[in-house]
XYZ file of N, CA and C in Angstrom:
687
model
N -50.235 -53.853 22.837
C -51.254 -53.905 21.799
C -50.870 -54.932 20.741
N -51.728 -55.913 20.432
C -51.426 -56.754 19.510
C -51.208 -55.965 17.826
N -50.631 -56.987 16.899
C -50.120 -57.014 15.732
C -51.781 -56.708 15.171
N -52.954 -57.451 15.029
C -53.930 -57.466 14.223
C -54.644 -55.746 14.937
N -54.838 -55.297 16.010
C -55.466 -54.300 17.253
C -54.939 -53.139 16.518
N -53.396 -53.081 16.219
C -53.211 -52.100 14.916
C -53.114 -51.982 13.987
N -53.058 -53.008 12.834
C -53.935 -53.071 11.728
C -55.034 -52.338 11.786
N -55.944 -52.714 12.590
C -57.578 -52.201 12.355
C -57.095 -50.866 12.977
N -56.691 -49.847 14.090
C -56.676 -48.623 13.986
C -56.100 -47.599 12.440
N -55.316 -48.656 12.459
C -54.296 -48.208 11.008
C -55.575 -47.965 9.369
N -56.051 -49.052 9.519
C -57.184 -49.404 8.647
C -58.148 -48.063 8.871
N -58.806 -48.011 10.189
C -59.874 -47.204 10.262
C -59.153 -46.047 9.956
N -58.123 -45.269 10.537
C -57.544 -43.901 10.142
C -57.433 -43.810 8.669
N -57.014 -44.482 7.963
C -57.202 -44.543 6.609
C -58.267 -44.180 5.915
N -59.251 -45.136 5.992
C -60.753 -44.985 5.754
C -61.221 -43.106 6.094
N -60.859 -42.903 7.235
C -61.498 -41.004 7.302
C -60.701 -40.588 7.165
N -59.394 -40.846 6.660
C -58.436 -39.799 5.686
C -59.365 -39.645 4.136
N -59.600 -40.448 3.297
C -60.105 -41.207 2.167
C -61.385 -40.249 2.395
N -62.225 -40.447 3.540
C -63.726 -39.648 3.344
C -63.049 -38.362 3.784
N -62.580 -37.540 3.137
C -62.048 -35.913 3.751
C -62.553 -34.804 4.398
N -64.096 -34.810 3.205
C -64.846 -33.848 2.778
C -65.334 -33.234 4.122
N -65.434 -34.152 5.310
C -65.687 -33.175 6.750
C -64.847 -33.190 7.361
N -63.560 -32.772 7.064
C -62.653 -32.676 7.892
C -61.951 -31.154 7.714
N -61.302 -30.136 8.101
C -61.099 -28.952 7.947
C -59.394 -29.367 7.569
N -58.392 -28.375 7.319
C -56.740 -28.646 6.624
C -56.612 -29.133 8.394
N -56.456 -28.057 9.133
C -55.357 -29.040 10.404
C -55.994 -30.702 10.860
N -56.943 -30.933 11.057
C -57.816 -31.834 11.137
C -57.154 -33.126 9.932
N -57.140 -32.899 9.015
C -56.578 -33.935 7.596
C -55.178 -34.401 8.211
N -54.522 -32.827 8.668
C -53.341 -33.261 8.839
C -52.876 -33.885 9.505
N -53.455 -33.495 11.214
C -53.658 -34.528 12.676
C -53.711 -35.837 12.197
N -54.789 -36.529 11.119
C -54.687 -37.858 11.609
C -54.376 -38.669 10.482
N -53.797 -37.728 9.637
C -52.349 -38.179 8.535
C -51.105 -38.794 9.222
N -50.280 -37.631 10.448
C -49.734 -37.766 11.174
C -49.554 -38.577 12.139
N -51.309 -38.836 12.516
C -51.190 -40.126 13.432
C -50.916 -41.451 12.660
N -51.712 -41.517 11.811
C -51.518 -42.365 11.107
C -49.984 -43.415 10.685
N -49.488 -42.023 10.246
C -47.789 -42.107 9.610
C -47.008 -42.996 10.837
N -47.287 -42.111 12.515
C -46.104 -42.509 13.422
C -47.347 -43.503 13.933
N -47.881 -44.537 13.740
C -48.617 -45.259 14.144
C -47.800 -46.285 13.873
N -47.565 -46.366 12.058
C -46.986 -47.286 11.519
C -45.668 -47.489 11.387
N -44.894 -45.771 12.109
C -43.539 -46.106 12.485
C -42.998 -44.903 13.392
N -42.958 -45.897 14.539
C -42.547 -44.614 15.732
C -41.179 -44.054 15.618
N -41.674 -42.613 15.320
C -40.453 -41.837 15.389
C -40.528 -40.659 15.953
N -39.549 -39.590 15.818
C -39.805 -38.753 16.992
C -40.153 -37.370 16.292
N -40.289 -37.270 14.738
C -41.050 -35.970 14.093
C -41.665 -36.616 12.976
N -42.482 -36.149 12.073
C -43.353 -36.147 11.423
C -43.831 -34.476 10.317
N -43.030 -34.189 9.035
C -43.114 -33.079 8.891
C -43.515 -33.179 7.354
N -44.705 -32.760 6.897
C -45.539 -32.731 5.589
C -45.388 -30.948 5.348
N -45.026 -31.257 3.921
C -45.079 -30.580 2.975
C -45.857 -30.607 1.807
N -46.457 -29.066 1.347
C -46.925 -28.993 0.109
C -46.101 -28.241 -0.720
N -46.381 -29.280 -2.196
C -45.868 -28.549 -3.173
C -46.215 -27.984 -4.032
N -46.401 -26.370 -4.264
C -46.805 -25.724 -4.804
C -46.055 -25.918 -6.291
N -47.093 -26.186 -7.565
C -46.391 -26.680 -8.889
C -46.156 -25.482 -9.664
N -46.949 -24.239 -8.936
C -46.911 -23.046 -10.053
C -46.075 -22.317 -9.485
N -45.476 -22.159 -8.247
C -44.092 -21.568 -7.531
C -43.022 -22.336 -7.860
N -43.126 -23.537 -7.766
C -41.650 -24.845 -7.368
C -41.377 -24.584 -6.676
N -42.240 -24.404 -5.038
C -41.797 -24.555 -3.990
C -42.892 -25.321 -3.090
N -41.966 -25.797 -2.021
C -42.337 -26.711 -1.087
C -42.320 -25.704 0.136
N -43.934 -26.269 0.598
C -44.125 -25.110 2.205
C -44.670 -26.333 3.270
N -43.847 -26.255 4.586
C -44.299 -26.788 5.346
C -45.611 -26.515 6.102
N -46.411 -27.328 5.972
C -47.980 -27.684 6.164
C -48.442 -28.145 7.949
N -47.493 -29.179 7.763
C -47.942 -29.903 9.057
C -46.485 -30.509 9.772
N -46.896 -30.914 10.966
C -46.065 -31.309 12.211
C -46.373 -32.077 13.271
N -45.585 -33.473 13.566
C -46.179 -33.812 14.591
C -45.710 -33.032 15.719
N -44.556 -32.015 16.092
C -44.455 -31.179 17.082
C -45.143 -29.718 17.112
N -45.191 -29.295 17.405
C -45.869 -28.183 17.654
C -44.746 -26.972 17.013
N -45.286 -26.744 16.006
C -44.266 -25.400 15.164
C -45.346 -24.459 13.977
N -46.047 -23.753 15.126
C -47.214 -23.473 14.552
C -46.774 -21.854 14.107
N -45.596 -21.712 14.514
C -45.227 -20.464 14.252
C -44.753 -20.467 12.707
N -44.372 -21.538 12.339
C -43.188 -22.007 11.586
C -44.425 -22.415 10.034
N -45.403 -22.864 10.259
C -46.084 -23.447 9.207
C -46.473 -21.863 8.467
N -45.999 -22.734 6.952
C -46.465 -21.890 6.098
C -44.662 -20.647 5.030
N -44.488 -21.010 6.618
C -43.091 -19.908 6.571
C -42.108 -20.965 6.302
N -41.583 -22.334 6.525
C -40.519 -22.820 5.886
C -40.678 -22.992 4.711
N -40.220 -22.840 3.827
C -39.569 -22.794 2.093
C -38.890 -23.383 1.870
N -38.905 -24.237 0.700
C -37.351 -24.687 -0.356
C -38.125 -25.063 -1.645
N -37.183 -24.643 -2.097
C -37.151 -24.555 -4.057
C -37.284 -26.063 -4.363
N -37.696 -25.808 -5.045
C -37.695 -27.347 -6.074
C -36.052 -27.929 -6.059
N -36.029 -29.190 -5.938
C -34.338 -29.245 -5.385
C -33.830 -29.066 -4.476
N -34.333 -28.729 -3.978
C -33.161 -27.607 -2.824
C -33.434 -29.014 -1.417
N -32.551 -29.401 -0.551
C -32.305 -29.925 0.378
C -33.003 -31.611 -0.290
N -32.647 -32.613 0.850
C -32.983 -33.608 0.533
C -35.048 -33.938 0.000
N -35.358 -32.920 1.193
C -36.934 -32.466 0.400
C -37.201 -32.064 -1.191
N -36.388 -31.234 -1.386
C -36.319 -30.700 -2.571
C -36.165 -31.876 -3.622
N -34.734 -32.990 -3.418
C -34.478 -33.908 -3.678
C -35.197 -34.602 -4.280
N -36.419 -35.495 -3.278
C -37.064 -36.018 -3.618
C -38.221 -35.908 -4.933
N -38.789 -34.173 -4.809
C -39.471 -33.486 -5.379
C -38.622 -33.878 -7.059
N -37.698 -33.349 -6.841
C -37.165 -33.507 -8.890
C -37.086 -35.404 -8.904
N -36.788 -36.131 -8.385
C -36.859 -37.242 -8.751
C -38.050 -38.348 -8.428
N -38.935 -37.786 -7.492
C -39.620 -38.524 -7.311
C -39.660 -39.855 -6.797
N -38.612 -40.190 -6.126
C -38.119 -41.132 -5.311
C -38.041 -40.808 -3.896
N -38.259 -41.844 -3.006
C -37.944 -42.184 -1.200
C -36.596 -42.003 -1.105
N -36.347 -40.889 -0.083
C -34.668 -41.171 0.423
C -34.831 -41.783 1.807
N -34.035 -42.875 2.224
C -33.828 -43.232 3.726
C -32.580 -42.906 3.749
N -32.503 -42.665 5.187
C -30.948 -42.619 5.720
C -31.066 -42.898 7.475
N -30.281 -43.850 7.218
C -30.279 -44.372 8.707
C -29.578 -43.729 9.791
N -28.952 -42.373 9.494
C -28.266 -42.191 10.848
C -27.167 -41.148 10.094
N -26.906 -40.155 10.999
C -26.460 -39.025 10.309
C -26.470 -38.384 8.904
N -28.131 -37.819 9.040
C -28.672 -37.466 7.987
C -28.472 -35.573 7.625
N -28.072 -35.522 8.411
C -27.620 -33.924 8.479
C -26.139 -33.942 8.079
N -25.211 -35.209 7.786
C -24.461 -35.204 7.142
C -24.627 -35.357 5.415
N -25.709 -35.674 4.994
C -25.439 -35.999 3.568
C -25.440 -34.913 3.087
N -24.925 -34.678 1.674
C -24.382 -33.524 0.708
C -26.104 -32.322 0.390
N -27.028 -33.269 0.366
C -28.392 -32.665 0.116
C -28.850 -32.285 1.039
N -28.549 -32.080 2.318
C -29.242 -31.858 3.839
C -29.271 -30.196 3.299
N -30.439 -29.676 4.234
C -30.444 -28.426 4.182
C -30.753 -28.129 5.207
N -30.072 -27.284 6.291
C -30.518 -26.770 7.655
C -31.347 -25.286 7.818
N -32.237 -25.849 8.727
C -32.961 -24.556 9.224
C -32.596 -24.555 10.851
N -32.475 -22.762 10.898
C -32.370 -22.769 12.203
C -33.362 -23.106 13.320
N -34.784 -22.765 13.010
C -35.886 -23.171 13.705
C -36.256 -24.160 14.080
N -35.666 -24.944 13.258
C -36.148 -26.779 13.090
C -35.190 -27.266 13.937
N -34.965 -28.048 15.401
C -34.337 -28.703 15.868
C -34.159 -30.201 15.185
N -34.843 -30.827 14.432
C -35.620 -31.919 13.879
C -34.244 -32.180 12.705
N -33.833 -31.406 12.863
C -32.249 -30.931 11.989
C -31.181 -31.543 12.768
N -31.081 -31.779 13.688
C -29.793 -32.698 14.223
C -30.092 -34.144 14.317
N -31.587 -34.460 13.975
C -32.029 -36.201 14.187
C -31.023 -36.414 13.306
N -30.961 -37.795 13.708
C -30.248 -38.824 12.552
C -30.720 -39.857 11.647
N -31.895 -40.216 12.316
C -33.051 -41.046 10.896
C -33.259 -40.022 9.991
N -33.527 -40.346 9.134
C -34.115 -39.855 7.907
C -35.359 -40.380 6.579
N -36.282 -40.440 6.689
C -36.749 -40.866 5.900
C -38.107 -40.084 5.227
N -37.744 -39.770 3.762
C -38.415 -38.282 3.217
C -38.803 -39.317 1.670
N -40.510 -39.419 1.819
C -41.264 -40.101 0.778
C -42.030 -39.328 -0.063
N -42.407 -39.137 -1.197
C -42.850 -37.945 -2.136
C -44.565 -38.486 -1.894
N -45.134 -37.154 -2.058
C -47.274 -37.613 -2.236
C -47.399 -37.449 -3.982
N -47.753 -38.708 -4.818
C -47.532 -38.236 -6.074
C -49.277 -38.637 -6.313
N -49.193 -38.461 -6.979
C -50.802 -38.359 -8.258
C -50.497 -38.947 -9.340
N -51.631 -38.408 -10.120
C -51.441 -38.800 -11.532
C -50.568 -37.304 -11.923
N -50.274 -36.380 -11.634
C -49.898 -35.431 -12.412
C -48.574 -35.254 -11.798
N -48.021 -35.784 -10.907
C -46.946 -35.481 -10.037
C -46.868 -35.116 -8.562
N -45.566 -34.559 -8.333
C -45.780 -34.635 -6.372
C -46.723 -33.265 -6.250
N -46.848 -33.904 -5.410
C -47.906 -32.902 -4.544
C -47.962 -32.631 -2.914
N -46.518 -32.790 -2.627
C -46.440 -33.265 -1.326
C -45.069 -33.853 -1.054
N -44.773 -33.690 0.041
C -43.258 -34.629 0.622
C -43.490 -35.030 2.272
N -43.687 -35.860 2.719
C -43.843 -36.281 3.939
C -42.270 -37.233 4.258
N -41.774 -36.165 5.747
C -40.467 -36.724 6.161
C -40.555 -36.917 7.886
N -39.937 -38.096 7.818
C -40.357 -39.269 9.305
C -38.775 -38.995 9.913
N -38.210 -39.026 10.829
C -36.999 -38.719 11.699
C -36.981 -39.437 12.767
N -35.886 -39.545 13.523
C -35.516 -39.683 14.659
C -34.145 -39.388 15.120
N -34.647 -39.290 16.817
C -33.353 -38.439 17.105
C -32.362 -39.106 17.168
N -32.328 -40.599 17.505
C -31.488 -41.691 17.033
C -31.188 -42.539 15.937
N -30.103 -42.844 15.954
C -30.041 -43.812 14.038
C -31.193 -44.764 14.265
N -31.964 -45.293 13.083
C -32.823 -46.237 12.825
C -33.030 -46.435 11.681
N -33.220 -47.878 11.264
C -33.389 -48.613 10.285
C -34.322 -48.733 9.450
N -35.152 -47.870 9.029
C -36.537 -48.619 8.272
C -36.472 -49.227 7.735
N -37.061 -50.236 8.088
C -37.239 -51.542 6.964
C -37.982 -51.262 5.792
N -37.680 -52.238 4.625
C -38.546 -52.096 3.086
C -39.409 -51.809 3.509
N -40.108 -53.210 4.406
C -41.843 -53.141 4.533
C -42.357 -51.789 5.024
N -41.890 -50.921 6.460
C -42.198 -49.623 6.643
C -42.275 -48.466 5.439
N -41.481 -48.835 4.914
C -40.998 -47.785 3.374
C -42.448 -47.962 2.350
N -42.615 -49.039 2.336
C -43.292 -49.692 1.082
C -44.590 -49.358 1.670
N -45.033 -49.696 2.987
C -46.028 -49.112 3.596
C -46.296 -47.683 3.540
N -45.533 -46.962 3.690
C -45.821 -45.535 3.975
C -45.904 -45.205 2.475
N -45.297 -45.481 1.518
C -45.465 -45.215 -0.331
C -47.023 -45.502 -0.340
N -47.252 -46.694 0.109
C -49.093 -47.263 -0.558
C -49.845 -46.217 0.187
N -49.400 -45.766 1.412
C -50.335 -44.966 2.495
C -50.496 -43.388 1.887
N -49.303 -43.087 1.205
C -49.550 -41.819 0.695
C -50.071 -41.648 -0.263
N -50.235 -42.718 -2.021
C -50.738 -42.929 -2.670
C -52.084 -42.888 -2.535
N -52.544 -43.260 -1.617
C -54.383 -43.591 -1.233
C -54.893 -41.795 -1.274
N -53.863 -41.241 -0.403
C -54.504 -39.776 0.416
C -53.894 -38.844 -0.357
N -53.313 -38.997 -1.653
C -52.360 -38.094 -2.369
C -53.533 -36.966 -2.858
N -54.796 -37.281 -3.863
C -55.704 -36.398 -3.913
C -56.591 -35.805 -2.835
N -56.635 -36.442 -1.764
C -57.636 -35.847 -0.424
C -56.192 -34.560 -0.341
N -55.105 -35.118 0.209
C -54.152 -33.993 0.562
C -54.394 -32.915 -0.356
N -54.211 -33.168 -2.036
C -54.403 -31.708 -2.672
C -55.165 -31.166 -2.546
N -56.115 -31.868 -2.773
C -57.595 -31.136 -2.848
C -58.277 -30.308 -1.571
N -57.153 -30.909 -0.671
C -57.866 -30.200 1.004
C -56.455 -29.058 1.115
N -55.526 -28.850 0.462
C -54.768 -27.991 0.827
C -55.137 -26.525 -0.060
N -55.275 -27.208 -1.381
C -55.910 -25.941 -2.435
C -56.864 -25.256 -1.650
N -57.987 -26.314 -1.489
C -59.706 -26.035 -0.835
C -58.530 -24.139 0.840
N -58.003 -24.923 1.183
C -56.963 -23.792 2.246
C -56.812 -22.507 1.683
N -55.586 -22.876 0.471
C -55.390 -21.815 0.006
C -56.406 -20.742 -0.645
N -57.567 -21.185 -1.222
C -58.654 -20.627 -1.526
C -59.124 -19.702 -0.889
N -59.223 -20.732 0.623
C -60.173 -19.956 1.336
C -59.620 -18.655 1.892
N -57.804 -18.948 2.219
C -56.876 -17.876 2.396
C -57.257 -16.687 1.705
N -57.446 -17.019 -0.111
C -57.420 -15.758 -0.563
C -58.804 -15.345 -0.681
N -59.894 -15.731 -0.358
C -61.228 -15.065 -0.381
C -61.189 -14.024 1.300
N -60.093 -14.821 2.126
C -60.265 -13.808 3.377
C -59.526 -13.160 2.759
N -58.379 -13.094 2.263
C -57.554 -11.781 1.727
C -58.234 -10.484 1.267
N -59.430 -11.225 0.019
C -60.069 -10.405 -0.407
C -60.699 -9.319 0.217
N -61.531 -9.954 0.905
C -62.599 -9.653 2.065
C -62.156 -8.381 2.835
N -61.105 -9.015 3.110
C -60.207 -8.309 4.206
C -59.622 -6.688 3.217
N -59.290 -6.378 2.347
C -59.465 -5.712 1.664
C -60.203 -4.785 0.952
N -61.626 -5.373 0.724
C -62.671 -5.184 0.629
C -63.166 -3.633 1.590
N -62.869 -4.258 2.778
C -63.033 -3.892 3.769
C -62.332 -2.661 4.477
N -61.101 -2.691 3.849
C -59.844 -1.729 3.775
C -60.484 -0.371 3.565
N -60.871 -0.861 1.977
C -60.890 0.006 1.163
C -62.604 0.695 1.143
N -63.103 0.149 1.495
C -64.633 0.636 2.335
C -64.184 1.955 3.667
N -63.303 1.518 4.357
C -62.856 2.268 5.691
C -62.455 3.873 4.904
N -61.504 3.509 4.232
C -60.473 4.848 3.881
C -61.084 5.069 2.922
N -62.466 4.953 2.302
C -63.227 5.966 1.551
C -63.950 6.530 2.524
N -64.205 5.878 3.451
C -65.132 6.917 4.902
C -64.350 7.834 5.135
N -63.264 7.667 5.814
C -62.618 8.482 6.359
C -62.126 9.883 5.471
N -61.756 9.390 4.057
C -61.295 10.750 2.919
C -63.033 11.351 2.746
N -63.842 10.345 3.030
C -64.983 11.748 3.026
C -65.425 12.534 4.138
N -64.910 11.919 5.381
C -65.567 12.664 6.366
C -64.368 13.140 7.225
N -63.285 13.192 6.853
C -62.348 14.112 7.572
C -61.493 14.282 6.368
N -62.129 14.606 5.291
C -61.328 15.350 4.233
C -59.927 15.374 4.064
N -59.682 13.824 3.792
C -58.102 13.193 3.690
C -58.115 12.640 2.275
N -56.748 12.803 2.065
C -56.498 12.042 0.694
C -56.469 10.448 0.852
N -56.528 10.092 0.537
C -56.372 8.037 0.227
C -54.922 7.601 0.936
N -54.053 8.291 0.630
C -53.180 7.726 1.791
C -52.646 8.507 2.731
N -53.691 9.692 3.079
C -53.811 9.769 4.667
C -54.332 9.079 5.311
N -55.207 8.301 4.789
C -56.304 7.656 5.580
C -55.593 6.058 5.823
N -55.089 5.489 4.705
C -54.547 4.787 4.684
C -53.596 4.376 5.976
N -52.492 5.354 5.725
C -51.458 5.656 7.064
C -52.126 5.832 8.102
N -52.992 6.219 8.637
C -53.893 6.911 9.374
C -54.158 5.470 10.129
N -54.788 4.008 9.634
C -55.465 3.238 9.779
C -54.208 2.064 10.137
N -53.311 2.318 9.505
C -51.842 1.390 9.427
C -51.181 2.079 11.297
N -51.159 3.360 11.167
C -50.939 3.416 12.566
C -51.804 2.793 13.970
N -52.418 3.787 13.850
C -53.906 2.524 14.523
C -53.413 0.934 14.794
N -53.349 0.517 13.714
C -53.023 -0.924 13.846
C -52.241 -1.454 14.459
N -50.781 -0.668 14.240
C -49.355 -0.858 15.170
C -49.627 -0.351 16.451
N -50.560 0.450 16.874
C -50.615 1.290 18.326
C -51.207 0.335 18.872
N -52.267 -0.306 18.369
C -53.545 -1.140 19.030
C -52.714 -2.614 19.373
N -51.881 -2.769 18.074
C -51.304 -4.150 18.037
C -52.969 -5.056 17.195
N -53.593 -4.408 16.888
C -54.905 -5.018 15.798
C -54.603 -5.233 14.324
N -55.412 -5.647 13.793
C -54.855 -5.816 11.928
C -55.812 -4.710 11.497
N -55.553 -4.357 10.172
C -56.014 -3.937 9.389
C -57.813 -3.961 9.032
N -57.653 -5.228 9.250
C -59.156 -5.353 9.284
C -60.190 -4.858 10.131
N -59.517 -5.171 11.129
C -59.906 -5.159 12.786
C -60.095 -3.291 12.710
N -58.692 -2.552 11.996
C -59.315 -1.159 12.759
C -59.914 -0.868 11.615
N -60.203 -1.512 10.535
C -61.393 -0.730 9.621
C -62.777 -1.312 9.563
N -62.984 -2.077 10.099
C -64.352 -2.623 11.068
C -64.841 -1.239 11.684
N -63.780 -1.067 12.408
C -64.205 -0.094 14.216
C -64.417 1.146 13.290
N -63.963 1.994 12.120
C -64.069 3.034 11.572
C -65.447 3.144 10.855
N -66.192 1.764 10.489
C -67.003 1.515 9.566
C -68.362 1.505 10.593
N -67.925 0.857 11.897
C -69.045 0.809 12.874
C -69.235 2.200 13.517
N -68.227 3.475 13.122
C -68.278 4.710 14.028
C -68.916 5.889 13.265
N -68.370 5.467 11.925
C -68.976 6.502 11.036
C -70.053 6.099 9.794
N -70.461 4.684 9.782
C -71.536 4.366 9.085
C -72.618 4.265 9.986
């Protein structure tokens, strides 16, 4: 593929990062990702959000498949070379035994932990980071300025689409929370009226269910709501 052939893919992925508004969170993230190892092949790809009212950083996205894992890796403000970046607001590269430097922080889940590239760039705004996107490989490699300097302008462009599409997430998280609750608590007033239970008989009552069925919460107070309403 010629030099100009990816420019223009590079270009166009840009452009529908920039228009967001129909794109859903994994969707933003997919072709963030493509984007990123487009402009420098490496062998992971791992975005983080940073939550400003916790001071913590949660992994978001992946170019490998660690779908178990999103949401659930953590680090404090500071904490590992991610963290790093976050209080200073600066690019770390490291060319090659990056699990040796003093700031490395290992997870057991993450194989992406024995690469030896390193290169972890902050998503800033006008108000600060909002984000840490870190590029690897399983072999030492060099990024050049220009890759560096590239991937800084590339995150700058998408720094507000990223917040604004990760919040728009978390939102929607907690309106299902709600919902889902809502819904709870609709069930185990049926049940304390029509089999004359206290609130957390019914409760327990519905929590077992759940573990027997292997269903959520929601799921068996649906089925209670469809039996006795």
């Amino acid at each position: 593929m010629s030099t100009q052939t990816s420019w223009v893919q590079i270009v166009n992925l840009l452009s529908q990062l920039v228009v967001f508004e129909s794109y859903n969170f994994r969707e933003f993230l997919k072709k963030l990702i493509i984007l990123l190892t487009k402009l420098i092949s490496v062998d992971s790809c791992l975005i983080y959000f940073y939550d400003k009212h916790t001071k913590e950083l949660i992994l978001v996205g992946s170019k490998k498949s660690h779908t178990e894992l999103m949401g659930k890796i953590t680090m404090k403000k500071g904490e590992g070379i991610t963290g790093w970046v976050v209080v200073h607001k600066k690019t770390v590269r490291l060319t090659k035994k990056a699990y040796e430097d003093e700031r490395f922080k290992t997870f057991e889940n993450l194989p992406e932990d024995t690469y030896e590239a390193f290169l972890s760039v902050p998503i800033l705004d006008k108000e600060g980071v909002v984000g840490v996107i870190n590029l690897q490989n399983k072999k030492p490699y060099a990024f050049s300025s220009e890759q560096v300097k590239t991937v800084e302008a590339i995150v700058k462009i998408v720094a507000s689409a990223f917040e604004k599409i990760v919040l728009d997430r978390k939102v929607d998280d907690l309106e299902q929370k709600l919902e889902e609750r809502k819904t709870v608590e609709r069930a185990k007033g049926v049940l304390m009226k029509k089999n004359k239970m206290t609130e957390r008989e019914a409760y327990q009552m519905m929590q077992r269910e759940a573990m027997k069925k292997r269903k959520t919460m929601k799921e068996i107070a649906e089925a209670v709501l469809l039996i006795y309403e």
